[in-house]
Coordinates of C-alpha atoms and ligand atoms in Angstrom, one line a residue:
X1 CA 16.9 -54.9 -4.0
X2 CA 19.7 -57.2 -3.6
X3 CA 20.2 -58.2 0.5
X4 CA 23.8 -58.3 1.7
X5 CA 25.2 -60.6 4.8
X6 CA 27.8 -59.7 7.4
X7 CA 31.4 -61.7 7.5
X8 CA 31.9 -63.0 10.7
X9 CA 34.7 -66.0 11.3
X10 CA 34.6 -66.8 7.8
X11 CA 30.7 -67.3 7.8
X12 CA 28.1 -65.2 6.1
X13 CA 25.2 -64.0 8.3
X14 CA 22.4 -62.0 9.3
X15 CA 22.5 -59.6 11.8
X16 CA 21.3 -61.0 15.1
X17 CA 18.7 -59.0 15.3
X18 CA 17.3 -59.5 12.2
X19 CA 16.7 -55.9 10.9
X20 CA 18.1 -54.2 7.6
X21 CA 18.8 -50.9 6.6
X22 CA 18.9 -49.4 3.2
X23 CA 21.7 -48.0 1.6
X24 CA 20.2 -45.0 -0.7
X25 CA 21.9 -44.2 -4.3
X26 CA 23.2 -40.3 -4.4
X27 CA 22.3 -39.9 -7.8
X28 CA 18.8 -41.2 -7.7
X29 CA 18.0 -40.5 -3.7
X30 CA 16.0 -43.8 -4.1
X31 CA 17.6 -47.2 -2.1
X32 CA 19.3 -50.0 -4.2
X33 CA 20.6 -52.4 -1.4
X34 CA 19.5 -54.0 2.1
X35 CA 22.2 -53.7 4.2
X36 CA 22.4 -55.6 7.7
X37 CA 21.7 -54.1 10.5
X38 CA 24.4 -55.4 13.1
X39 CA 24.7 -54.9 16.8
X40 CA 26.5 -55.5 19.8
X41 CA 25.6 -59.1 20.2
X42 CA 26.9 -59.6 16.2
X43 CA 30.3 -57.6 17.9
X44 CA 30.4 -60.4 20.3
X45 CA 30.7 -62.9 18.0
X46 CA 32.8 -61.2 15.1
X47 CA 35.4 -60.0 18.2
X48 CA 35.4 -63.8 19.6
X49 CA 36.3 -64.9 16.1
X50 CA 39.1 -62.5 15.6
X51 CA 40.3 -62.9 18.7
X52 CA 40.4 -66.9 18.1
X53 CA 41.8 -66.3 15.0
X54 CA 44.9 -64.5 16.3
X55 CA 45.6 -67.2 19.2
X56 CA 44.6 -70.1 17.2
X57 CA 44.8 -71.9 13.9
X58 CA 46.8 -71.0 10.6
X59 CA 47.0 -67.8 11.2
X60 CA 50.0 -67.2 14.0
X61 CA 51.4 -70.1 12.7
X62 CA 52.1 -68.6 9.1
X63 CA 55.4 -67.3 8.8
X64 CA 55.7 -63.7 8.1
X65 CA 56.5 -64.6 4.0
X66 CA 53.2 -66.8 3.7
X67 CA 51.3 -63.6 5.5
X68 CA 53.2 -61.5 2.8
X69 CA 51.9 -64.3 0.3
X70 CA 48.5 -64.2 1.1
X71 CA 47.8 -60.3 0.9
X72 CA 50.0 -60.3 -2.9
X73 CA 47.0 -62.6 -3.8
X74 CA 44.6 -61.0 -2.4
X75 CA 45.9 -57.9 -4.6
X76 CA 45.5 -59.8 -7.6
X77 CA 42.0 -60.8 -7.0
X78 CA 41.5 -56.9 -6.3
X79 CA 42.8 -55.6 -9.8
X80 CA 40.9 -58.4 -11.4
X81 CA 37.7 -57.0 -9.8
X82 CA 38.7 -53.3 -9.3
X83 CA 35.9 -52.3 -12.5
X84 CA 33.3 -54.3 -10.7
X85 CA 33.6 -53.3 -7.1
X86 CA 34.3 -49.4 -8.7
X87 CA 31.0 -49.5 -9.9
X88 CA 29.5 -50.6 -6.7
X89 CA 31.3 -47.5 -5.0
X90 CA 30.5 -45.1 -7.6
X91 CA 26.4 -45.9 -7.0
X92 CA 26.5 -46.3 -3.4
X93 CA 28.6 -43.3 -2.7
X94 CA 28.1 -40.9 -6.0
X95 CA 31.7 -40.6 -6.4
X96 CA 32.7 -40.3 -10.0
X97 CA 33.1 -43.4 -11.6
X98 CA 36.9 -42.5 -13.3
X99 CA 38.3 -41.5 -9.8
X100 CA 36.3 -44.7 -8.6
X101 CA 37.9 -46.7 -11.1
X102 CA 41.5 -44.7 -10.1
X103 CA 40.9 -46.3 -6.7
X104 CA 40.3 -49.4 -7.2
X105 CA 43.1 -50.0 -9.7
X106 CA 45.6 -48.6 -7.3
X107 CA 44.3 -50.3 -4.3
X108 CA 46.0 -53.7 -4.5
X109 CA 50.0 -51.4 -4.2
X110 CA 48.9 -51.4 -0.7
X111 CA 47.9 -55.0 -0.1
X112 CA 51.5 -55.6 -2.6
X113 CA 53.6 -53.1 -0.6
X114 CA 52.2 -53.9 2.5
X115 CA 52.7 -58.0 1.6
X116 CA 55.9 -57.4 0.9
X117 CA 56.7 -55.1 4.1
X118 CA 55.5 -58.7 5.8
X119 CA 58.9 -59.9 6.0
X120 CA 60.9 -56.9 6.6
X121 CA 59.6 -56.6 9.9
X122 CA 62.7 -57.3 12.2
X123 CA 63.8 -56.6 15.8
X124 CA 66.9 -55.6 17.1
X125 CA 69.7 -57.4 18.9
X126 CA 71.2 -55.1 22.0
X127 CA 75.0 -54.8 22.9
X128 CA 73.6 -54.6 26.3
X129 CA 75.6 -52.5 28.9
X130 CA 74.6 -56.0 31.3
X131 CA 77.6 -58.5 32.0
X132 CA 76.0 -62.0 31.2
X133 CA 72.8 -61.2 29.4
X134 CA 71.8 -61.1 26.1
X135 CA 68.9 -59.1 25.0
X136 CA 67.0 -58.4 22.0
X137 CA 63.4 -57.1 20.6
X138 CA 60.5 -58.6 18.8
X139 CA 58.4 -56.8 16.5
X140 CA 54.5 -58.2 17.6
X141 CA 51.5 -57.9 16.4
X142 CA 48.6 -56.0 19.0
X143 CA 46.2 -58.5 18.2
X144 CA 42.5 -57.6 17.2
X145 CA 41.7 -54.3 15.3
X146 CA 38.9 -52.4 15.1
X147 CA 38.3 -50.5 11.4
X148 CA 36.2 -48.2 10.9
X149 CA 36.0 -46.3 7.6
X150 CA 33.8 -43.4 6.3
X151 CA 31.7 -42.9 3.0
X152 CA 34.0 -41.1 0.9
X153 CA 36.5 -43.7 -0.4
X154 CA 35.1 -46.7 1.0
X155 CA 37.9 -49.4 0.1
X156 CA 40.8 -47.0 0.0
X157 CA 41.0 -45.7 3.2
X158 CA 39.9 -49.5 4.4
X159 CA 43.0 -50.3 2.4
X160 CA 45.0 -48.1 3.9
X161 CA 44.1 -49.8 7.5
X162 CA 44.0 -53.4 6.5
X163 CA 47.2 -54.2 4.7
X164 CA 49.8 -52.9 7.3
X165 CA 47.5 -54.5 10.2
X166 CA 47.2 -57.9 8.5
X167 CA 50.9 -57.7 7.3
X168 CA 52.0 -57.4 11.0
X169 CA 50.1 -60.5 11.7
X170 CA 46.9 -58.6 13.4
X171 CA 43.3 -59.8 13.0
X172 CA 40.4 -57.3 11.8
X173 CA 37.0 -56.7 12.8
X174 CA 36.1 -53.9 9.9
X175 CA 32.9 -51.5 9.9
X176 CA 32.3 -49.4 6.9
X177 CA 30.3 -46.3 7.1
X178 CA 26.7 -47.1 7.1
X179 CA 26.2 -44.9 4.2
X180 CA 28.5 -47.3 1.5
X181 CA 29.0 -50.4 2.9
X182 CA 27.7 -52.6 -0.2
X183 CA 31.6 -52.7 -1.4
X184 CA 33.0 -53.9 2.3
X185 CA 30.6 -56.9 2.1
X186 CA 31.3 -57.7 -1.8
X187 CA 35.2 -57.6 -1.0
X188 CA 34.6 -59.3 1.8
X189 CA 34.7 -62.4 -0.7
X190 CA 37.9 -61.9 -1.7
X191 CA 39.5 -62.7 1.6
X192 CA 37.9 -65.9 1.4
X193 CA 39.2 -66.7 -2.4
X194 CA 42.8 -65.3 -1.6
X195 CA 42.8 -68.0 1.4
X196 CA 42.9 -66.4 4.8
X197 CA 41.8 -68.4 7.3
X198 CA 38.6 -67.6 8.6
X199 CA 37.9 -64.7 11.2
X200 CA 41.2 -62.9 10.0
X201 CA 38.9 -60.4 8.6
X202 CA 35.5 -60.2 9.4
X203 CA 33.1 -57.2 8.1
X204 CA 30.1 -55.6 10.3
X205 CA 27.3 -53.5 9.0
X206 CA 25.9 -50.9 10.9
X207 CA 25.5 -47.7 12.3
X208 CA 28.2 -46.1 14.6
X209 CA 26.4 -46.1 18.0
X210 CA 25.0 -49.5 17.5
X211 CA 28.5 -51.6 16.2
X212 CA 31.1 -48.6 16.2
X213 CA 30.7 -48.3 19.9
X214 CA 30.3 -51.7 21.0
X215 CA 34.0 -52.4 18.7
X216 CA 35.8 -49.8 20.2
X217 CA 34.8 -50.0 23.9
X218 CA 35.1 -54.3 23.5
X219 CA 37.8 -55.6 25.5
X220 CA 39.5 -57.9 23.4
X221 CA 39.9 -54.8 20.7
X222 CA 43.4 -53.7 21.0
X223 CA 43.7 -50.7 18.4
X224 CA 41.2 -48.7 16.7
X225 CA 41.6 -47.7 13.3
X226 CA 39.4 -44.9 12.4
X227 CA 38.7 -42.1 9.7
X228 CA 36.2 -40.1 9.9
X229 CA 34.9 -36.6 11.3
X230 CA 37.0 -34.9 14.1
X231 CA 33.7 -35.0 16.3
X232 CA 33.5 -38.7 16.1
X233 CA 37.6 -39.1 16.0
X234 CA 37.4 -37.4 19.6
X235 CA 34.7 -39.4 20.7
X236 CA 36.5 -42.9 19.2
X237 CA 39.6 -41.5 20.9
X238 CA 37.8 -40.4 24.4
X239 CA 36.1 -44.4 23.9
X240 CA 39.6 -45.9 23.4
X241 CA 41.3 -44.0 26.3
X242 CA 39.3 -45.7 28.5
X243 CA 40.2 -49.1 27.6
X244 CA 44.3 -47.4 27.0
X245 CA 43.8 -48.8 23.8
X246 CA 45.9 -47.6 20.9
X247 CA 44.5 -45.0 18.2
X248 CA 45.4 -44.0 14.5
X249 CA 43.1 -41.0 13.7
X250 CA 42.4 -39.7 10.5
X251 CA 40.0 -37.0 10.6
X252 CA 39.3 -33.7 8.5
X253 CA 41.0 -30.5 7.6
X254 CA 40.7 -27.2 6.5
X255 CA 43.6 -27.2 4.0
X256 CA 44.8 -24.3 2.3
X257 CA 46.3 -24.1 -1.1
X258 CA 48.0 -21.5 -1.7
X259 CA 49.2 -19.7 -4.8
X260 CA 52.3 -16.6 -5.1
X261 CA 52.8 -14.1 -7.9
X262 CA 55.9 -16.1 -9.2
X263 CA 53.4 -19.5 -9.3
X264 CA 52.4 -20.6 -13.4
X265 CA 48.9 -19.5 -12.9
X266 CA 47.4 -22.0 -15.3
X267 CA 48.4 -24.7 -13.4
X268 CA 48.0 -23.0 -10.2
X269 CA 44.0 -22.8 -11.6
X270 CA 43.5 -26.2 -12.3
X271 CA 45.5 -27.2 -9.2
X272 CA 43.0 -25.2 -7.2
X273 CA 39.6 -26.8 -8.7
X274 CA 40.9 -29.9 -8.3
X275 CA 41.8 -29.5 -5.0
X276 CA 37.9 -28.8 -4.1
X277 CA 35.8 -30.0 -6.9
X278 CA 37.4 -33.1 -7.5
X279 CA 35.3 -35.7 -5.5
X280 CA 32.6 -32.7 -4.7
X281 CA 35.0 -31.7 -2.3
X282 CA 34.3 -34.5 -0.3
X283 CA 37.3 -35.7 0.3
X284 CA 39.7 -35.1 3.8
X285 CA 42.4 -33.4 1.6
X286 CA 39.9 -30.7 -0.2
X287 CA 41.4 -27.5 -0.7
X288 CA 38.8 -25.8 0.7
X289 CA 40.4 -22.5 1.3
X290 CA 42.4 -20.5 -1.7
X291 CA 45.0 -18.1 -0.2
X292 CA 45.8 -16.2 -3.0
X293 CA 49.0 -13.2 -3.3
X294 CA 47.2 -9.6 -3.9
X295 CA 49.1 -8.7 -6.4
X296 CA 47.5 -11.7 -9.0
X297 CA 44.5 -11.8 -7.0
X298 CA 41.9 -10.6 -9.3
X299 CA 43.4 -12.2 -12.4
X300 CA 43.2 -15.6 -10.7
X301 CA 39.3 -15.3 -9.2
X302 CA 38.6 -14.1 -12.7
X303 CA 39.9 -17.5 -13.6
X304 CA 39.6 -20.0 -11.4
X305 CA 35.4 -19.0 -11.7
X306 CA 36.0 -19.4 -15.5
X307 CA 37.4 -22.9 -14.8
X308 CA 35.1 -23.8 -12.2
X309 CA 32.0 -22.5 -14.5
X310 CA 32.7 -25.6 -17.0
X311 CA 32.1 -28.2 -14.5
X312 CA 30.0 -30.8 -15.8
X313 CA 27.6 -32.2 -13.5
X314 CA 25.6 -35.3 -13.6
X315 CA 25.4 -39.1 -13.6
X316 CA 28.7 -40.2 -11.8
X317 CA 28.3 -43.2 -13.5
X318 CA 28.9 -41.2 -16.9
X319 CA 32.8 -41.1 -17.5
X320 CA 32.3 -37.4 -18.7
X321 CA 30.7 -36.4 -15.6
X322 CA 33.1 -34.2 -13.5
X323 CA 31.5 -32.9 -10.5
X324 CA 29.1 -35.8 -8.7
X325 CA 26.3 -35.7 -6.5
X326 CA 27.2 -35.2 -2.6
X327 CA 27.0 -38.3 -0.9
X328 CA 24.4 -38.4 2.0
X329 CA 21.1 -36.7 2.5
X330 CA 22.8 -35.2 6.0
X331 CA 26.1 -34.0 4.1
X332 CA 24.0 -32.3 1.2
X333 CA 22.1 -30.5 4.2
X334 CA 25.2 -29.7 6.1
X335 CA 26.8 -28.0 3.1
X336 CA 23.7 -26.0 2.3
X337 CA 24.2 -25.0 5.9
X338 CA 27.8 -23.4 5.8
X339 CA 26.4 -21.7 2.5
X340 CA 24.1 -19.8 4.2
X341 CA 26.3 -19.6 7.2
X342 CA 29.0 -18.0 4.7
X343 CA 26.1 -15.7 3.2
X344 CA 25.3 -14.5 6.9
X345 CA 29.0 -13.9 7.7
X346 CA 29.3 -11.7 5.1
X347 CA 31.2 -13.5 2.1
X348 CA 30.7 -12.9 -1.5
X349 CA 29.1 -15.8 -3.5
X350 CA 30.5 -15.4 -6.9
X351 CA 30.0 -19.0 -8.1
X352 CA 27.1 -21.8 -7.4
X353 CA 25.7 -20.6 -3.5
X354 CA 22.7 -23.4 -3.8
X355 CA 21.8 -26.6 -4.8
X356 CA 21.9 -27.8 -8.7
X357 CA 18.4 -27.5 -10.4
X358 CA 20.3 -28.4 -13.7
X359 CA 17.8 -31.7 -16.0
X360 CA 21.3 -33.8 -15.8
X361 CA 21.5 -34.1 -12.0
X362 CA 18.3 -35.7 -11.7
X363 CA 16.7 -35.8 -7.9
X364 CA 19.8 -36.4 -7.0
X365 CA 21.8 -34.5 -4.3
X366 CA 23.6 -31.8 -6.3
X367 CA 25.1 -28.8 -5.0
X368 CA 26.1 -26.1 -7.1
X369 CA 30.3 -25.7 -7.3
X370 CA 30.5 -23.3 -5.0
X371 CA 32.8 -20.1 -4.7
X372 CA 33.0 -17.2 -1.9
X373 CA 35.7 -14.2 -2.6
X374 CA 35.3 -11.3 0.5
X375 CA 36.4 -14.0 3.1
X376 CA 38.0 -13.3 6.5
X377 CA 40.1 -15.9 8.1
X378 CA 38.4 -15.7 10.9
X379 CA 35.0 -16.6 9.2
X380 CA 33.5 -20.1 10.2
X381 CA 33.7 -20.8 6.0
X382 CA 37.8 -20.1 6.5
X383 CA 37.6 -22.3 9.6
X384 CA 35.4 -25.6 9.8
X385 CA 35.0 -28.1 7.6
X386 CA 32.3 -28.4 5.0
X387 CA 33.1 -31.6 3.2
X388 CA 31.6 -30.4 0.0
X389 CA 32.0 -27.8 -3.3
X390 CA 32.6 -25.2 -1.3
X391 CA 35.7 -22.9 -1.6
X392 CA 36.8 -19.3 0.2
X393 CA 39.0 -17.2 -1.3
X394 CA 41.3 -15.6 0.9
X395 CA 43.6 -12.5 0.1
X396 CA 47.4 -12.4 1.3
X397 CA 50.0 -9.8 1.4
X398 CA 53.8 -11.4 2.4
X399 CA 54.7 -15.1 3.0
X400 CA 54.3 -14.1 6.5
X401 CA 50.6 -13.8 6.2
X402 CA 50.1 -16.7 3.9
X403 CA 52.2 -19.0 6.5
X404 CA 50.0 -17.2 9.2
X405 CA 46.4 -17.8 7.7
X406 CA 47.0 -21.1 6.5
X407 CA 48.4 -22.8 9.5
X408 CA 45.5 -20.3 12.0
X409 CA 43.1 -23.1 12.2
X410 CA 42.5 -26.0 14.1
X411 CA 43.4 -28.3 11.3
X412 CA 46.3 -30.0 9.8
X413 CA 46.0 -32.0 7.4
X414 CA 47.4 -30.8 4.0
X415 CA 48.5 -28.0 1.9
X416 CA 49.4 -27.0 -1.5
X417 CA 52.0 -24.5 -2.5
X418 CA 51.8 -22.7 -6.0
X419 CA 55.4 -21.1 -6.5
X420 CA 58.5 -20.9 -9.1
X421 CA 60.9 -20.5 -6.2
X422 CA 62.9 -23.3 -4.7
X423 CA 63.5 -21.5 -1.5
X424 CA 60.1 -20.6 -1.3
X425 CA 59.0 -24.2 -2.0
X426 CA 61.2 -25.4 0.8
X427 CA 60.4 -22.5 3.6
X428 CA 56.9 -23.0 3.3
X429 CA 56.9 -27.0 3.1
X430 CA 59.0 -26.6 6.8
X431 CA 56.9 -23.6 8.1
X432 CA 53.1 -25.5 7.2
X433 CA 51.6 -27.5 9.8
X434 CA 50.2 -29.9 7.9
X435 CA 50.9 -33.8 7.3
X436 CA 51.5 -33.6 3.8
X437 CA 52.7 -30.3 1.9
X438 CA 52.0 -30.3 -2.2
X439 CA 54.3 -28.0 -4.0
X440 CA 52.5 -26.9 -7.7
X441 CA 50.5 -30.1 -7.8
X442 CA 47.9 -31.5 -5.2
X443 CA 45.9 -34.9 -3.9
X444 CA 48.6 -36.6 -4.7
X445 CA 48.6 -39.6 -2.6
X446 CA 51.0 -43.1 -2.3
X447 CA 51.0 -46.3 -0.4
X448 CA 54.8 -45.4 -0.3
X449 CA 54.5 -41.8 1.7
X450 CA 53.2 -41.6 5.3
X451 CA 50.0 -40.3 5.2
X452 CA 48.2 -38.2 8.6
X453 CA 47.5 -35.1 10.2
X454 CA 48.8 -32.4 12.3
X455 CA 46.9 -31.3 15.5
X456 CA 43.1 -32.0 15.3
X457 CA 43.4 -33.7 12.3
X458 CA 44.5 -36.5 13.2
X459 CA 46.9 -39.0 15.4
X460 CA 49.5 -41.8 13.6
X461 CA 50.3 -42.6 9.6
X462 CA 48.7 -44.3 7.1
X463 CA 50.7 -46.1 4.4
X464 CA 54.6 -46.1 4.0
X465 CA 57.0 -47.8 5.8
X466 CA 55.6 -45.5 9.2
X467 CA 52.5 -47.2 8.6
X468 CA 53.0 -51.1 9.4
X469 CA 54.6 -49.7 13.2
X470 CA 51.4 -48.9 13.9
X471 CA 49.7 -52.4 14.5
X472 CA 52.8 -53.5 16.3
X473 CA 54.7 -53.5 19.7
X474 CA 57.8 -54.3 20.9
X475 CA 59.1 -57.4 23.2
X476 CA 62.3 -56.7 24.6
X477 CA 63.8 -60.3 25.5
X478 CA 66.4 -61.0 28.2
X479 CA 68.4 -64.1 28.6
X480 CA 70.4 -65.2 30.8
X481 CA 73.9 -66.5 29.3
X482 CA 76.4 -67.0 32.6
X483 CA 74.2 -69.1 34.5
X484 CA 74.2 -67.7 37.8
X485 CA 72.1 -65.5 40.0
X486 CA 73.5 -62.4 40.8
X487 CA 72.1 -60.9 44.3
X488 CA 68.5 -61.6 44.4
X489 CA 67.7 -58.8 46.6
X490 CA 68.5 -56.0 43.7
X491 CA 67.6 -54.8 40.1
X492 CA 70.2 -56.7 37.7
Ligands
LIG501 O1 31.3 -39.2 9.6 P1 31.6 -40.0 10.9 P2 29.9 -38.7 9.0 C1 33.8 -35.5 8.1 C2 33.0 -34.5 7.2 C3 31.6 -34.9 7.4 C4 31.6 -35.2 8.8 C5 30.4 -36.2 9.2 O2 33.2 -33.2 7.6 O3 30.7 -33.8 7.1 O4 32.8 -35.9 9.0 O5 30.4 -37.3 8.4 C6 31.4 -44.4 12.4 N1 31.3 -44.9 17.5 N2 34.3 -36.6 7.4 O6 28.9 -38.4 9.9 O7 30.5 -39.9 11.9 C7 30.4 -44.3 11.2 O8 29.5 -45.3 11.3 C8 32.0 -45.6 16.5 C9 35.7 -36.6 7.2 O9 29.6 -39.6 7.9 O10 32.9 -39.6 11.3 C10 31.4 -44.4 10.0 O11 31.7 -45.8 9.8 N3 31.9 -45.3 15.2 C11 36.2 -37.8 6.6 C12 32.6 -43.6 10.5 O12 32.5 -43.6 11.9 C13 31.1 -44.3 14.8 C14 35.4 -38.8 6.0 C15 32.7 -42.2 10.0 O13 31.6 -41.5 10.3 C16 30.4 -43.5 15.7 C17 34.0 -38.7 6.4 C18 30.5 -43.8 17.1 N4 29.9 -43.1 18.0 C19 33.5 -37.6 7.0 N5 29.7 -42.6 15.0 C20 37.7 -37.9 6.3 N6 38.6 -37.7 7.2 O14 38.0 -38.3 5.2 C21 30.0 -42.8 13.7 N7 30.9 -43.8 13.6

């Protein structure tokens, strides 16, 4: 098994305290790398070189153009390694190897839209309501930034944090999830080769209470970047409001797609399996509920569990493979869970309802695509997130209802809208409270559009312009131009 090191001020090391941990292959459920075990005294050092590279050296001194420079090579060395680095994410995470590959090819946009965003950044000069002053603002960076990314897309959603941070001139301490960080610590060499001075980015291995918390709660961090669960996204947050450090959040939904009797039901189908069996439904964006008008309601079960049925499972390494393992031994148990917990509340299984005993999924963690018609809004299936093949089917009368059940959860993050109608496209995109609203497609995604959630799913944007305003802060400047004091003893 191949032993990885941690990136800390441009150095490759071990974990202070010596210990690794493996990182265990979905498909197979047997370990294939040693990953290092890092811990607060490794934060120490990795935060002191961050820090020292934001005060010190090339790095402030680089104009905002070179900065731009720097991350456009960076996403050239990115495409000319995306099949490499794809394959390492598609056996440490059991994520399909063609939506891997997807990932990895589109990944450098955001280090090329973000590097290009470098130089765009500009303040503001004020026509001051103040005889004698002239005033303006600086756009500044925070200063050192705490990243810490799940299991699911491992260098997308690092992407997503580290291009706008680094194009505003921040410094990065990154943590990938402790299940599929072998990726992090082999792109981790491509900092080096695209020339950023050392401890711009440097990469800790780990698990969350042992490096996450020591990162966020470290007072030189200034911002916390973090995707992840909602449980852990209010414990990050609840860690970063004590130091009144700054937050972008990106944690789960419950999204709902939903499809009227005016919608072209074929694509309406299709758009629905994607929307959870795509990525075994681990993804933040699933489509895990199905709110689906009466009168087509039967018509498009009978369907949809037609479509679903043809799901080929398997290697994810295969290119033909559609539906993957689930990612971590805890996950695959935690979706069994809502299974039964669906069973128990009453809901109808009508596809999958276990794990896959199928020859082509191996020992690995396979759970059967999953389907529950009979579902009450209400139910914990309709309401929490499972994070794997899983989908309710939910009934709905009027748009009322559908605009009712879809936004009665705690969630926010997405939804999808199945419809011929323009005014219907357009009520329901203003009426959803979600971040992002798909009209007859879905997981669609861009470095160009704002990414984030409404209430618990999340706090700030990822990617578009949005995106780069949050790793900065504004100076407002005043200078004197009359030279003279007015009355010391009051406010000018
Ligand atoms: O995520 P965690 P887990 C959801 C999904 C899933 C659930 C749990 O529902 O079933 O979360 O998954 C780090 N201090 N999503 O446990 O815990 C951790 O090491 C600091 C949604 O894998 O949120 C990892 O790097 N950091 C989601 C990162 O947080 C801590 C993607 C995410 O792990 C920490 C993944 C702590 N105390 C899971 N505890 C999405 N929004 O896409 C953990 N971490």
């Amino acid at each position: 098994m191949k032993q990885y090191a941690m990136l800390v001020g441009g150095r490759w090391v071990e974990p202070a305290s010596g210990a690794y941990f493996e990182s265990v292959n979905p498909y197979t459920a047997a370990p294939w790398a040693l990953i290092p075990r890092g811990g607060k005294e490794d934060v120490e050092r990795a935060v002191a070189a961050a820090k020292s590279a934001f005060r010190e050296g090339e790095w402030p001194k680089l104009t905002a153009s070179a900065r731009g420079a720097l991350l456009c090579r960076l996403a050239d060395l990115v495409a000319a390694e995306a099949d490499a680095l794809a394959e390492i994410e598609s056996t440490d995470n059991g994520k399909l190897i063609a939506e891997m590959r997807g990932q990895l090819k589109y990944i450098p946009q955001w280090f090329r839209y973000f590097g290009g965003l470098a130089d765009k950044v500009e303040g503001r000069v004020i026509p001051i309501d103040k005889a004698g002053v002239f005033n303006f603002t600086r756009e500044e960076p925070l200063g050192v930034v705490a990243a810490i990314t799940p299991w699911n897309s491992p260098l997308l959603l690092a992407a997503w944090k580290l291009a706008p941070a680094l194009a505003a001139g921040n410094t990065v301490v990154w943590k990938p999830s402790e299940f599929a960080s072998v990726s992090a610590l082999v792109f981790g060499r491509l900092f080096e080769r695209a020339g950023f001075p050392p401890g711009v980015v440097n990469i800790l291995t780990g698990y969350g209470g042992e490096v996450g918390e020591p990162l966020i709660t470290h007072g030189d961090v200034a911002k916390i970047a973090f995707t992840g669960g909602d449980r852990t996204g209010e414990h990050v947050y609840e860690m970063a409001a004590r130091g009144l450090k700054r937050v972008t959040l990106e944690l789960g939904g419950k999204s709902a797609n939903i499809v009227f009797d005016d919608a072209d039901l074929d694509e309406a189908v299709k758009g629905v399996v994607s929307g959870i069996f795509a990525a075994t439904g681990q993804t933040c964006i699933a489509g895990s509920r199905a709110l689906i008008h009466r009168s087509v309601y039967d018509a498009f079960v009978e369907r949809l569990l037609a479509l679903a049925r043809t799901a080929r499972m398997g290697n994810p390494l295969d290119p033909d493979t559609q539906v993957g393992p689930v990612t971590t031994r805890p996950q695959y148990e935690k979706v069994l869970d809502y299974i039964r917990i669906a069973q128990g509340e009453g809901a109808v299984c009508r596809l999958g309802g276990g794990l896959a005993e199928r020859p082509e999924c191996g020992s690995g963690w396979f759970i059967e695509p999953t389907i529950f018609t009979g579902v009450r809004p209400e139910m914990r299936i309709a309401q929490e997130e499972v994070f794997g093949p899983v989908l309710a089917v939910i009934p709905f009368e009027t748009e009322e209802e559908a605009v009712r059940i879809a936004n009665g959860t705690l969630y926010g993050l997405a939804a999808g809208v199945w419809t011929q109608s323009i005014r219907r496209a357009l009520t329901m995109a203003e009426r959803l409270e979600a971040g992002t609203v798909w009209v007859n497609t879905y997981r669609a995604v861009s470095y160009m559009s704002p990414f984030g959630g409404y209430k618990r799913s999340g706090i700030g944007r990822e990617s578009g312009i949005e995106a780069i305003r949050e790793y900065l802060q504004t100076k407002s400047v005043w200078i004197d131009i009359v030279g003279h004091a007015p009355n010391p003893f009051v406010m000018r």
